[in-house]
Short mmCIF file of C-alpha atoms in Angstrom, two decimals:
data_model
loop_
_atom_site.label_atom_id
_atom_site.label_comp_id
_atom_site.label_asym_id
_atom_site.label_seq_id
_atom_site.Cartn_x
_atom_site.Cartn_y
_atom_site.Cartn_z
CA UNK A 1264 0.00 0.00 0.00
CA UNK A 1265 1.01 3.53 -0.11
CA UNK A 1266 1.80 3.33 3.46
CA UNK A 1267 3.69 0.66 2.82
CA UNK A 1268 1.31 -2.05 4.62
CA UNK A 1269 1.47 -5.61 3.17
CA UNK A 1270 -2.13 -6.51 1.41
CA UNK A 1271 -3.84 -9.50 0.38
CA UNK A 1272 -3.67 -9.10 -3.44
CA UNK A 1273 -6.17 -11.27 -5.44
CA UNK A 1274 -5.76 -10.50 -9.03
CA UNK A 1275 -3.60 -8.26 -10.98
CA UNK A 1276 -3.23 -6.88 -14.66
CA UNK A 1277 -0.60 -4.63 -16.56
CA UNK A 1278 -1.21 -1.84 -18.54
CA UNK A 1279 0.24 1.42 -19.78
CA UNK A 1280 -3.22 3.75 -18.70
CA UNK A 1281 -1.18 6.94 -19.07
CA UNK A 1282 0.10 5.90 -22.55
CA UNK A 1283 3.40 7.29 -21.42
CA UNK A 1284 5.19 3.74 -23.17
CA UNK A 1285 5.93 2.20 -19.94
CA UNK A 1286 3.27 -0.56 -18.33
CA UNK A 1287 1.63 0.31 -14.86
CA UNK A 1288 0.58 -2.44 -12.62
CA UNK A 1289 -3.00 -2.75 -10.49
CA UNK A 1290 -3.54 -5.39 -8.29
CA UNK A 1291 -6.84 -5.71 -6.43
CA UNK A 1292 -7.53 -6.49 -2.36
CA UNK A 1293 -9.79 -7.53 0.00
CA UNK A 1294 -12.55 -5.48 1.52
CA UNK A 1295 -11.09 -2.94 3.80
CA UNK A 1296 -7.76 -2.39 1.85
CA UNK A 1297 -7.58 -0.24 -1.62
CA UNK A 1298 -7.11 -1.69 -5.07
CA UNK A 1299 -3.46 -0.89 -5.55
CA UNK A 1300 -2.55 1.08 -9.11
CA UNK A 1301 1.19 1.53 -9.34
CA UNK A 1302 2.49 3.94 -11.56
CA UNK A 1303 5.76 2.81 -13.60
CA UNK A 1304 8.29 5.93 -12.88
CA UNK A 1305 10.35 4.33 -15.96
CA UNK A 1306 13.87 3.70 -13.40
CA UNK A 1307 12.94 0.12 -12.51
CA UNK A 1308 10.64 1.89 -9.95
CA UNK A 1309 6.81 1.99 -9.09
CA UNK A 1310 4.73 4.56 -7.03
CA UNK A 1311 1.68 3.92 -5.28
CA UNK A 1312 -1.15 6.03 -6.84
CA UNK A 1313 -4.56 4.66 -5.46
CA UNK A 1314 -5.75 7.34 -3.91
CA UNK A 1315 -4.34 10.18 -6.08
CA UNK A 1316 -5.72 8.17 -9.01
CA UNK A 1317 -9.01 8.13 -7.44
CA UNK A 1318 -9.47 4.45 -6.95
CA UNK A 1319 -8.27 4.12 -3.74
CA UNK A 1320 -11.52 5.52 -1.63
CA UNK A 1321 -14.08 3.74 -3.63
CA UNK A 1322 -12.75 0.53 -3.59
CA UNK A 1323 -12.07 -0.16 0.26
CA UNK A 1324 -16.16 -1.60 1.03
CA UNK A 1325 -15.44 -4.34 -1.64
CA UNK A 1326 -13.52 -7.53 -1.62
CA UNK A 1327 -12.09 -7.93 -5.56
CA UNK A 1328 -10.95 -10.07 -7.27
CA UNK A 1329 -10.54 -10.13 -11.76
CA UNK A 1330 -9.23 -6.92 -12.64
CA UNK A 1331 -7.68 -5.46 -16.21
CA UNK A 1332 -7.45 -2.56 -18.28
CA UNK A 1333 -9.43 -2.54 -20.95
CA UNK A 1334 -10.84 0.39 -23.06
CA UNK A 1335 -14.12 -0.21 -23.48
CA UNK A 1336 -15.50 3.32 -24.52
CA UNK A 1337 -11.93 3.39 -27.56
CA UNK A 1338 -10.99 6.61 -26.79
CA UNK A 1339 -7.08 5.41 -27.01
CA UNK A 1340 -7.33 5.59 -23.01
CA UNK A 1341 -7.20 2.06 -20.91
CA UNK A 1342 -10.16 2.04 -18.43
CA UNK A 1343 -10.67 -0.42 -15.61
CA UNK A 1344 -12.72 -2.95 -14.51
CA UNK A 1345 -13.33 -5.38 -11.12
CA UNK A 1346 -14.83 -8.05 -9.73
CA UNK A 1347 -16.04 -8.05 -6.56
CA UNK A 1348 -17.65 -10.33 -3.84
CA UNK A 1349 -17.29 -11.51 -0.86
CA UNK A 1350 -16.10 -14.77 0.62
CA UNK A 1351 -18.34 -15.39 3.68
CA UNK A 1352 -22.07 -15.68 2.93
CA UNK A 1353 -22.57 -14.79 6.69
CA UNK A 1354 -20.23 -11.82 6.44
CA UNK A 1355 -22.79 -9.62 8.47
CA UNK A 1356 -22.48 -11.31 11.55
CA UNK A 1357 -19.13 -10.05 12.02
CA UNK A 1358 -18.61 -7.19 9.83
CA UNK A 1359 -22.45 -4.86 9.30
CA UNK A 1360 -21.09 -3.13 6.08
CA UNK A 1361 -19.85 -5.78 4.56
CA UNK A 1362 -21.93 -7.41 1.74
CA UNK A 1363 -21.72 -11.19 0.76
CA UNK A 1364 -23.28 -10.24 -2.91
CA UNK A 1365 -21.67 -6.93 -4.30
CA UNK A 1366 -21.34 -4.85 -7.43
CA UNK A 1367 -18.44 -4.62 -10.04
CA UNK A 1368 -16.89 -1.91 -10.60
CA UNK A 1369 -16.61 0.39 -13.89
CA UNK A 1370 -13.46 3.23 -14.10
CA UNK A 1371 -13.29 5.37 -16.54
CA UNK A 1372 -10.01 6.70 -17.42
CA UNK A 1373 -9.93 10.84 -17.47
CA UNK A 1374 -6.71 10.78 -19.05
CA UNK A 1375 -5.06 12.56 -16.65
CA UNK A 1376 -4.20 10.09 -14.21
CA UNK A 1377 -7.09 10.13 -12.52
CA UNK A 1378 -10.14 8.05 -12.74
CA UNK A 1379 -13.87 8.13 -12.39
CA UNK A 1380 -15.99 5.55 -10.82
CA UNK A 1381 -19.26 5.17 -13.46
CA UNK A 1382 -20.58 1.34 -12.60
CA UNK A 1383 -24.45 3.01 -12.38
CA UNK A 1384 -23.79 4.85 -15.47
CA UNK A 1385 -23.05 2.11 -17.83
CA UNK A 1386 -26.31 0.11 -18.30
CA UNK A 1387 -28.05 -2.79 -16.53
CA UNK A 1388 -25.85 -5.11 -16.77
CA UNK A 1389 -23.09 -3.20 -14.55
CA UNK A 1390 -26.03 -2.63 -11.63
CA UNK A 1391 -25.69 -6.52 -11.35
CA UNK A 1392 -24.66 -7.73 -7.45
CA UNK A 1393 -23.53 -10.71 -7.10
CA UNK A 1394 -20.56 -12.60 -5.90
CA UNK A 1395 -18.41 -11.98 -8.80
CA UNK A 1396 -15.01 -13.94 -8.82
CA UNK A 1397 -13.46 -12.99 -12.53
CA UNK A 1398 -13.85 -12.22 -16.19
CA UNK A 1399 -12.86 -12.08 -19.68
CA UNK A 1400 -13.19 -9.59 -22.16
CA UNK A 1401 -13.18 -10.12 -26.12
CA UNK A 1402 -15.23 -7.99 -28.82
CA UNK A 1403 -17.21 -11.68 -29.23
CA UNK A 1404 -19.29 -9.77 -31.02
CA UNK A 1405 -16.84 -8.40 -33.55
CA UNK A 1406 -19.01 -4.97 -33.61
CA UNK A 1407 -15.65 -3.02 -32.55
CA UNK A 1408 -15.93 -2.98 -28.77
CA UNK A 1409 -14.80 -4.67 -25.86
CA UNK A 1410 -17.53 -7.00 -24.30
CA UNK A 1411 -17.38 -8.68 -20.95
CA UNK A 1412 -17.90 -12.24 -19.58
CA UNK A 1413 -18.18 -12.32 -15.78
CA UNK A 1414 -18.11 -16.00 -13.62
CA UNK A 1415 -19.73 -15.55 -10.43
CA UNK A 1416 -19.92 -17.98 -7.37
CA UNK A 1417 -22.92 -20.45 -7.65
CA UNK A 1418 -24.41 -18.57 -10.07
CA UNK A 1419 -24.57 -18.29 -13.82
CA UNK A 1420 -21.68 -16.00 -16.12
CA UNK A 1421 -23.20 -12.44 -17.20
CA UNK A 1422 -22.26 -11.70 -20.62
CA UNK A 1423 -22.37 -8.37 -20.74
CA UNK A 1424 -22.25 -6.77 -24.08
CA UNK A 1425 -20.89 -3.17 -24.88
CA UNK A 1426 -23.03 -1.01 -26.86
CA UNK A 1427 -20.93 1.89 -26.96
CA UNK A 1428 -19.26 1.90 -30.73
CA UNK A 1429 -18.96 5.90 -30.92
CA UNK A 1430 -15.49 6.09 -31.48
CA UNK A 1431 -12.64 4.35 -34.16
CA UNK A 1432 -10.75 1.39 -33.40
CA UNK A 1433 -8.46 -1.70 -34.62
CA UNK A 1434 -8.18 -5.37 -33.87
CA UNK A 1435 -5.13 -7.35 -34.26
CA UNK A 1436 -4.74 -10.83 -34.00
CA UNK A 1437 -0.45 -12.03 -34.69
CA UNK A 1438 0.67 -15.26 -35.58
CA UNK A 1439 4.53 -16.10 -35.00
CA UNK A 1440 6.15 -18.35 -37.66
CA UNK A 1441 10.22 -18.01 -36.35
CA UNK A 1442 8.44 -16.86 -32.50
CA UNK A 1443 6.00 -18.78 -30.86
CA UNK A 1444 2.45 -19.19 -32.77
CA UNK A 1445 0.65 -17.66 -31.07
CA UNK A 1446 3.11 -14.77 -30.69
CA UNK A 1447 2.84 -14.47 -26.68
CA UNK A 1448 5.76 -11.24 -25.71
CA UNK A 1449 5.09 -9.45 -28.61
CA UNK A 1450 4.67 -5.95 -28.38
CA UNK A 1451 2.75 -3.64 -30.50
CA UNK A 1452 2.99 0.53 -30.62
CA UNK A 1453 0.20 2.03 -32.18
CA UNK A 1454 0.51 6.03 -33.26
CA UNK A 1455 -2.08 8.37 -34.31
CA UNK A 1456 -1.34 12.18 -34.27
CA UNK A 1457 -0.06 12.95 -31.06
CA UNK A 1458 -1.11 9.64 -28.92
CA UNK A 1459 0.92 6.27 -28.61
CA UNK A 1460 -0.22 3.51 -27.32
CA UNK A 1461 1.16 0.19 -26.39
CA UNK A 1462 0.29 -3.52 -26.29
CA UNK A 1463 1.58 -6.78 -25.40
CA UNK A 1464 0.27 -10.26 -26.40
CA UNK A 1465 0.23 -12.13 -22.98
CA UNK A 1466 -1.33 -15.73 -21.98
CA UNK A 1467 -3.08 -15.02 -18.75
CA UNK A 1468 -3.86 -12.23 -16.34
CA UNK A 1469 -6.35 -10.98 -13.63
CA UNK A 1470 -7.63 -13.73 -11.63
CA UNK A 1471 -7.49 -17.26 -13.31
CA UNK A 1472 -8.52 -15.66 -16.19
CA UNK A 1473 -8.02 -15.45 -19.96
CA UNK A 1474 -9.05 -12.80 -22.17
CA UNK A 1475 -9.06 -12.38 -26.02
CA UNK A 1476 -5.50 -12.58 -27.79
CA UNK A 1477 -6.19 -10.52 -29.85
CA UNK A 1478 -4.97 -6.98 -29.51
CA UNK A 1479 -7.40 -4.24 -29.13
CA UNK A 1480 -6.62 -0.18 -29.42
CA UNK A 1481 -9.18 2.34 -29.54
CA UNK A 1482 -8.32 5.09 -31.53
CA UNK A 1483 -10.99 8.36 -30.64
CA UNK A 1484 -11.86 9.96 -33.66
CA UNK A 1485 -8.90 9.02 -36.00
CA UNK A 1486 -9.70 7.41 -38.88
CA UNK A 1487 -6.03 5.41 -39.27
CA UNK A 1488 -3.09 4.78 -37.97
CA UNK A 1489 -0.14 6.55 -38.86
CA UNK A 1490 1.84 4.14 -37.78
CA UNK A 1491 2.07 0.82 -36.26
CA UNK A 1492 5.44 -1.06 -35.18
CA UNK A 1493 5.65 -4.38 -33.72
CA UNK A 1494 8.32 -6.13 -32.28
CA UNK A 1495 8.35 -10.42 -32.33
CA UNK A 1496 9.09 -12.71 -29.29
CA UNK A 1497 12.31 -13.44 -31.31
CA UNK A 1498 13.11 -10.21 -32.19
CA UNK A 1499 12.17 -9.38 -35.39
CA UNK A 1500 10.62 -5.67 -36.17
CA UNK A 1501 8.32 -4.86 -38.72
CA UNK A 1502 6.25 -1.70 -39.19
CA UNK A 1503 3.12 -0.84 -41.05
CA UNK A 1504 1.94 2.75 -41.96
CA UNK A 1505 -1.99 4.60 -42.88
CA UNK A 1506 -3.68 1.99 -41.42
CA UNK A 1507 -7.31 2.21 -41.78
CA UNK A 1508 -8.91 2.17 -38.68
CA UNK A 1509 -12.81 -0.26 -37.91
CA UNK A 1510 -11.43 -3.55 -39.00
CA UNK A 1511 -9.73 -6.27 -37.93
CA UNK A 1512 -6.26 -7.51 -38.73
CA UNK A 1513 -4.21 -10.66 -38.76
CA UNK A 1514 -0.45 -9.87 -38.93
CA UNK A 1515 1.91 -12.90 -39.70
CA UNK A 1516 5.54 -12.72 -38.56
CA UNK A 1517 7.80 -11.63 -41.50
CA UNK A 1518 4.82 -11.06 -43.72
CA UNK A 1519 3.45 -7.63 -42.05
CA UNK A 1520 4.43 -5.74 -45.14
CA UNK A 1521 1.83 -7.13 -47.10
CA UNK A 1522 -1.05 -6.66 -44.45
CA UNK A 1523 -3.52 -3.34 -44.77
#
């Protein structure tokens, strides 16, 4: 914690939400301690943001668990979301503000390090309470947006589907032929105008969790890329450039030139 205290930590994800090149770290708690976001100073170093992020406050009634960054409105910014409930179905008895059944919760990034709690403001499906354990997202859909698949605790999954789909965006989905197949340590940097944004193909995260491989950006209102670099597992670079943005792309190691 910021105070240094240890904490329980239940899940955790990676993610560059400042888009300043360098991937933060959140890991979420149990109820009574803050979901942890650690901003990467770039000199091997991390600094405790939770509260100054606003994240800090809001979490500490809630036990979570699945957590990632994920920009589900594309505005090139990574949001967050968790998964909460609680352990003990008799958690009352010993604790009256705790809650066995309990809501996710929905951050919005306000690109400017800070972010805004908006779980009531996103639809029915984020009002849900129940005793949420983790989830994947994936545009299952393929409509352009990041949709959500939540497990809960003797209970059915809630698919809950994103109807946003205001702003631009691009999928990509890499294949290693020299690197691994399914390309897991790649990294991708995605430019348009003045915003960067960075990506890395990984195998698991959150809380026993996997979500879609493929790489998604949201891109605002730009209608391409300027310019999109990846580097393999093995080492290889390879760059594309005026990328159109609303579709989805499958980029094969050593071939990239050839993909639009």
């Amino acid at each position: 914690s910021e105070d240094g205290d240890a904490e329980n930590g239940m899940g955790a994800d990676f993610g560059d939400y400042d888009n300043d090149g360098r991937l933060d770290l959140v890991v979420t708690n149990f109820q009574g301690q803050t979901n942890t976001l650690y901003h990467n100073e770039g000199n091997g170093l991390f600094s405790d943001v939770s509260y100054a992020s606003k994240i800090g406050t809001i979490s500490l009634p809630y036990l979570a668990w699945g957590v990632s960054f994920c920009d589900y409105d594309n505005d090139g910014y990574q949001d967050l979301f968790i998964a909460n409930g609680h352990l003990d179905e008799n958690v009352q008895a010993f604790n009256p503000t705790g809650f066995y059944e309990q809501p996710n919760l929905l951050f919005h990034n306000n690109r400017d390090g800070t972010f805004d709690e908006v779980t009531l403001d996103s639809g029915s499906g984020m009002r849900l309470e129940k005793v949420s354990r983790s989830f994947a997202y994936a545009d299952y859909d393929n409509d352009g947006d990041l949709d959500l698949l939540v497990t809960n605790l003797k209970g059915t999954p809630d698919l809950l589907e994103n109807r946003g789909g205001h702003n631009t965006w691009l999928t990509l989905k890499l294949i290693g032929t020299r690197s691994n197949r399914d390309a897991i340590g790649a990294r991708i940097k995605v430019t348009t105008g003045n915003l960067t944004q960075i990506r890395e193909v990984r195998s698991g995260s959150s809380y026993l969790s996997q979500s879609d491989m493929r790489l998604h950006f949201g891109l605002g209102k730009h209608r391409q890329v300027d310019r999109l670099e990846i580097r393999w597992p093995r080492g290889l670079q390879e760059h594309l450039e005026g990328v159109k943005a609303n579709q989805a792309l499958t980029l094969v190691e050593g071939k990239v030139k050839s993909s639009r």
